[in-house]
mmCIF file of C-alpha atoms in Angstrom:
data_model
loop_
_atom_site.group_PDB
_atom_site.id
_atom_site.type_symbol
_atom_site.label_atom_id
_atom_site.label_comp_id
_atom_site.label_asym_id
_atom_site.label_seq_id
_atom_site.Cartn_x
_atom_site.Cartn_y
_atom_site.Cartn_z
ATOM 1 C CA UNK G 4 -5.254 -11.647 -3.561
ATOM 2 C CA UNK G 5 -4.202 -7.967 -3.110
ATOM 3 C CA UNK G 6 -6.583 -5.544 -4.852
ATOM 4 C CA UNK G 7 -5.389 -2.809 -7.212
ATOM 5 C CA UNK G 8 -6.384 0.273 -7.655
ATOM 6 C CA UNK G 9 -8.198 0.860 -11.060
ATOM 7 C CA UNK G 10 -6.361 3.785 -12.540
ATOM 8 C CA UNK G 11 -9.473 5.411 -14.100
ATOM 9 C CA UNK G 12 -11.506 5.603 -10.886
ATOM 10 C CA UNK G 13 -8.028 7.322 -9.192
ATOM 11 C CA UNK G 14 -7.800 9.445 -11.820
ATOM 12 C CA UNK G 15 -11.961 10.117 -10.991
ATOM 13 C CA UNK G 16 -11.267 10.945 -7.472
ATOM 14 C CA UNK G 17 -11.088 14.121 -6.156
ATOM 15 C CA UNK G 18 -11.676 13.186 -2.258
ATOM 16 C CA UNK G 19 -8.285 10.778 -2.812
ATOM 17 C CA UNK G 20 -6.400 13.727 -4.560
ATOM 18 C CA UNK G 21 -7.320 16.091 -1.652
ATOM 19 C CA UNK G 22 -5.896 13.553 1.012
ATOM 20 C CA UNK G 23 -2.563 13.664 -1.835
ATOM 21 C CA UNK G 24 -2.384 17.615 -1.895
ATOM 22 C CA UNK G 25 -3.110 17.465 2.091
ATOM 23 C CA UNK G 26 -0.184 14.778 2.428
ATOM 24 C CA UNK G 27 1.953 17.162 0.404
ATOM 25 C CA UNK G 28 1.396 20.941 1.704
ATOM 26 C CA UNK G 29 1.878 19.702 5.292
ATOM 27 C CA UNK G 30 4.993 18.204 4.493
ATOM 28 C CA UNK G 31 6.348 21.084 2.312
ATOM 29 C CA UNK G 32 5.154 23.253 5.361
ATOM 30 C CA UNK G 33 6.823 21.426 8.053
ATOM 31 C CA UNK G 34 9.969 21.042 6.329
ATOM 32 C CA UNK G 35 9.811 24.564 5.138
ATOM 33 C CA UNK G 36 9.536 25.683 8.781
ATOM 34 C CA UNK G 37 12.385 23.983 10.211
ATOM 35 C CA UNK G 38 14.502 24.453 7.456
ATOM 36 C CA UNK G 39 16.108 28.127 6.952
ATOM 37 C CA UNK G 40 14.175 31.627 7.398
ATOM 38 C CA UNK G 41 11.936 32.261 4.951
ATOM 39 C CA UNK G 42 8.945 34.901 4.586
ATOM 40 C CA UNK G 43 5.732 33.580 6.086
ATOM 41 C CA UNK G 44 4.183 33.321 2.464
ATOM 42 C CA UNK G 45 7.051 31.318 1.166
ATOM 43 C CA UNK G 46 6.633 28.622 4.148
ATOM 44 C CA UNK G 47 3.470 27.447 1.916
ATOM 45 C CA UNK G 48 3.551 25.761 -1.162
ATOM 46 C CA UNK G 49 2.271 27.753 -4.517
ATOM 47 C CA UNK G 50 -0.499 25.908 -6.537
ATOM 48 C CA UNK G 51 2.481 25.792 -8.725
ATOM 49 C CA UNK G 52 4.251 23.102 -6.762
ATOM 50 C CA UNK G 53 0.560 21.364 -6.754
ATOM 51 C CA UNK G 54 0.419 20.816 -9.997
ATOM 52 C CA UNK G 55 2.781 18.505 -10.576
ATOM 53 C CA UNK G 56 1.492 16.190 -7.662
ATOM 54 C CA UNK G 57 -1.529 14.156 -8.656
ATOM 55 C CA UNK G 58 0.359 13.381 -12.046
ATOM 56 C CA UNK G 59 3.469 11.958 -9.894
ATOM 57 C CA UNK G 60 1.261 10.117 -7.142
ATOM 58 C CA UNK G 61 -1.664 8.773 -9.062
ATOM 59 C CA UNK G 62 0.968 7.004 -10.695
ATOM 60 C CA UNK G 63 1.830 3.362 -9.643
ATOM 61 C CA UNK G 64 5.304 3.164 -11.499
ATOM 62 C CA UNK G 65 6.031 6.390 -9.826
ATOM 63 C CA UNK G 66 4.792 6.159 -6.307
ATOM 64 C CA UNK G 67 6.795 2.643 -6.506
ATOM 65 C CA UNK G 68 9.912 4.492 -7.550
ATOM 66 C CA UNK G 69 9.718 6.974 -4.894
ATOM 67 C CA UNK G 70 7.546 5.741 -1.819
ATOM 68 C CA UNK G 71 11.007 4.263 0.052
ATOM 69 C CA UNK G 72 13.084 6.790 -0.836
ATOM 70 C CA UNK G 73 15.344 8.766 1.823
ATOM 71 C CA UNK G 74 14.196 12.349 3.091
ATOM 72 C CA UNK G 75 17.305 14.178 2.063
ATOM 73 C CA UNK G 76 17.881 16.940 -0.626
ATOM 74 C CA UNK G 77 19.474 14.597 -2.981
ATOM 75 C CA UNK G 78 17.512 11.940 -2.919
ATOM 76 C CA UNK G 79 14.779 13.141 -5.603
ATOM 77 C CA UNK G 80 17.987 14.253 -7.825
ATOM 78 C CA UNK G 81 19.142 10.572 -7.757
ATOM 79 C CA UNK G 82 15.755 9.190 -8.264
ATOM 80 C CA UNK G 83 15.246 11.343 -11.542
ATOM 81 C CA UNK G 84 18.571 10.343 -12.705
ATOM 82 C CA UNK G 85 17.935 6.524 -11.896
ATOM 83 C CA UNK G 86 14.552 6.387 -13.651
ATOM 84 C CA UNK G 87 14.364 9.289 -16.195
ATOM 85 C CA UNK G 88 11.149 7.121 -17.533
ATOM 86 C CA UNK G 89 9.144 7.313 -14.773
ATOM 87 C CA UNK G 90 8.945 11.305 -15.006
ATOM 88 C CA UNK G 91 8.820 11.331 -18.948
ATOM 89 C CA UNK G 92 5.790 12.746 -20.164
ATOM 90 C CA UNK G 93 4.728 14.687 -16.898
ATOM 91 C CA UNK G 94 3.887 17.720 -19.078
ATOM 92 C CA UNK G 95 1.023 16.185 -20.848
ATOM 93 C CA UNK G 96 -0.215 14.413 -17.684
ATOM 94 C CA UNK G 97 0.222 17.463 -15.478
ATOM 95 C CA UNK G 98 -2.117 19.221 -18.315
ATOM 96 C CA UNK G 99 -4.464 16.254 -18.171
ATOM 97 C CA UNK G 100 -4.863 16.511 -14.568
ATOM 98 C CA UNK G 101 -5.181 19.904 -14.041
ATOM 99 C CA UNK G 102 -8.920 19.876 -14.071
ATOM 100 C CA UNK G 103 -8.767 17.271 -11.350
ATOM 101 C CA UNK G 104 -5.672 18.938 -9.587
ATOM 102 C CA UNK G 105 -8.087 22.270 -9.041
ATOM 103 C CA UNK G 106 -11.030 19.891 -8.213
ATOM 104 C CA UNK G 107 -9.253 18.522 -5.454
ATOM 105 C CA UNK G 108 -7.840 21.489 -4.243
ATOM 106 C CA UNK G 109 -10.833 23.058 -3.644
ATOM 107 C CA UNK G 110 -12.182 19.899 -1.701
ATOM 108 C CA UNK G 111 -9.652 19.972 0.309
ATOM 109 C CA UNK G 112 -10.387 23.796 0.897
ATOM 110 C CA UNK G 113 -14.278 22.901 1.550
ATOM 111 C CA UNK G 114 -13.332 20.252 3.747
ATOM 112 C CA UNK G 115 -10.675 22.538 5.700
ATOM 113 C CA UNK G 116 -7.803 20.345 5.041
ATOM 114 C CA UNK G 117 -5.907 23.440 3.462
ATOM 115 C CA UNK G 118 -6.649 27.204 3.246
ATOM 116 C CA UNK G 119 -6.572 28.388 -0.478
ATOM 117 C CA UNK G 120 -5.270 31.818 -0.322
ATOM 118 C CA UNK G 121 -6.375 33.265 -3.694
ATOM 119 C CA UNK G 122 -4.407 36.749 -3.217
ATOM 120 C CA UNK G 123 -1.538 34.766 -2.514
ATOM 121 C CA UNK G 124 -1.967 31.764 -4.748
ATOM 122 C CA UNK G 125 -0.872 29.482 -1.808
ATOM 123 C CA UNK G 126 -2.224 26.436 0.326
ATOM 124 C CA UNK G 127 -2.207 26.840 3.879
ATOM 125 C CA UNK G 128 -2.417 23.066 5.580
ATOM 126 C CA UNK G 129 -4.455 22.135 8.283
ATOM 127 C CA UNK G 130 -1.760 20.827 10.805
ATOM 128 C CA UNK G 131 -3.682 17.759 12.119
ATOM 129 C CA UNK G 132 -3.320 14.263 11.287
ATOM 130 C CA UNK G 133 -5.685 11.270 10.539
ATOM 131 C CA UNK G 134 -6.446 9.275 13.635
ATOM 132 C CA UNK G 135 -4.752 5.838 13.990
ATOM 133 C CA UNK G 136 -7.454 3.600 13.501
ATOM 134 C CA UNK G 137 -8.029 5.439 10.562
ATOM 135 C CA UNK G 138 -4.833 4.629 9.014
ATOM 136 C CA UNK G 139 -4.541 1.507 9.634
ATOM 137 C CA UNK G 140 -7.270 0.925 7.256
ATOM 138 C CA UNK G 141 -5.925 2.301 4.776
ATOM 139 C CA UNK G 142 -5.441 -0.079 1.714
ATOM 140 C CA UNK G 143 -1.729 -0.094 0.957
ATOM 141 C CA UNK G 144 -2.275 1.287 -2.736
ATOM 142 C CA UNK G 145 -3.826 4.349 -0.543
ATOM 143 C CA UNK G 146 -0.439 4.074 1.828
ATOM 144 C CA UNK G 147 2.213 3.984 -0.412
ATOM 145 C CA UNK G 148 0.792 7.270 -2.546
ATOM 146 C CA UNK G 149 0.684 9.215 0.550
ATOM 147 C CA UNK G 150 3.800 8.036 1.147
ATOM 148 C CA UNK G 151 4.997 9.379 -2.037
ATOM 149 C CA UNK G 152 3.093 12.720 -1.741
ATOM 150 C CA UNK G 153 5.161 13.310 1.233
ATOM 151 C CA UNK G 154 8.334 12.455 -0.050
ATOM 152 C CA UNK G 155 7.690 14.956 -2.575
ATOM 153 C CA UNK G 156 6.341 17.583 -0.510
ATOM 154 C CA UNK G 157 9.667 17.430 1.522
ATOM 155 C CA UNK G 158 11.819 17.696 -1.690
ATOM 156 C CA UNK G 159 9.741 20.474 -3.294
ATOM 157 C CA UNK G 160 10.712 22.349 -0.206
ATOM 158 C CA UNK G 161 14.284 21.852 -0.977
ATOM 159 C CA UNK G 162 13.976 23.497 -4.356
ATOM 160 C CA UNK G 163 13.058 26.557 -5.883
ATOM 161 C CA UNK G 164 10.404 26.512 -8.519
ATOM 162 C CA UNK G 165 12.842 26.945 -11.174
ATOM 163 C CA UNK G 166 14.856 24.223 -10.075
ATOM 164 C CA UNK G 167 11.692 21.977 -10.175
ATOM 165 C CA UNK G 168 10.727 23.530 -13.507
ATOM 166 C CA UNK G 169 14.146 22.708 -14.881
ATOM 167 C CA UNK G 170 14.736 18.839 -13.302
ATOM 168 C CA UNK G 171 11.042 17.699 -13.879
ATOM 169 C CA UNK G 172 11.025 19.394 -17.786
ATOM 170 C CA UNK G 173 7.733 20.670 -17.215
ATOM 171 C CA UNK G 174 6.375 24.828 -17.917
ATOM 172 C CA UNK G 175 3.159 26.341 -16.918
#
């Protein structure tokens, strides 16, 4: 029998939404990086584009709707248009999380799996990865929502903050 996650203790866990935010700046960074020139500042994410993250992966309908999905630019566009319930409501749970967003953040900056720039209001990854044996431990609940932060991490480095502001419906 495949154990689930309980949603209260993910929603509890600041170590798990550190690995997320990890997942996520490295892949906005590497993306960012090979993608077109941009200043060295915007090659990071904001905590802006954080925000929105633990709300999208510590959600099991949502990691399951985005996990699997393609690395291309249209492939989050589709996936909002597809299931326009799975991001309904990300305002309020974005706001509910923020508390926990920030928490994990700054384990992740204590742990030095990211660089919080407070000048620049940006997270600087740490470039290294988890070793094998590691992962392979991982339960696949754990998995799939890294899976998803990356996913996302890629696409929010496709778009501009408005853009994300604007197909997401969510304001800071």
């Amino acid at each position: 029998m495949e154990m689930k996650f309980n949603e209260f203790q993910i929603y509890q866990n600041k170590v798990l939404g550190a690995h997320i935010l990890w997942e996520f700046s490295k892949a906005f960074y590497l993306n960012r990086a090979n993608d077109k020139p941009v200043s060295e500042e915007e090659l990071y994410p904001s905590i802006f584009y954080l925000l929105p993250v633990l709300p999208l992966c510590l959600n099991s309908r949502v990691v399951e709707g985005i996990r699997s999905r393609n690395l291309r630019e249209g492939s989050i566009i589709r996936a909002l248009d597809e299931s326009k319930d799975l991001f309904s409501g990300l305002q309020a749970r974005m706001e509910n999380l923020a508390d926990v967003t920030l928490e994990s953040i700054y384990v992740a900056h204590v742990s030095t799996l990211v660089i919080f720039d407070r000048e620049k209001m940006i997270v600087i990854p740490n470039l290294s990865s988890l070793p094998n044996r590691v992962e392979k431990k991982l339960h696949k609940d754990y998995k799939d929502m890294l899976a998803a932060s990356r996913r996302l991490g890629y696409w929010f480095s496709k778009l501009s903050m408005s853009e994300i502001l604007m197909y997401f419906n969510i304001s800071f």
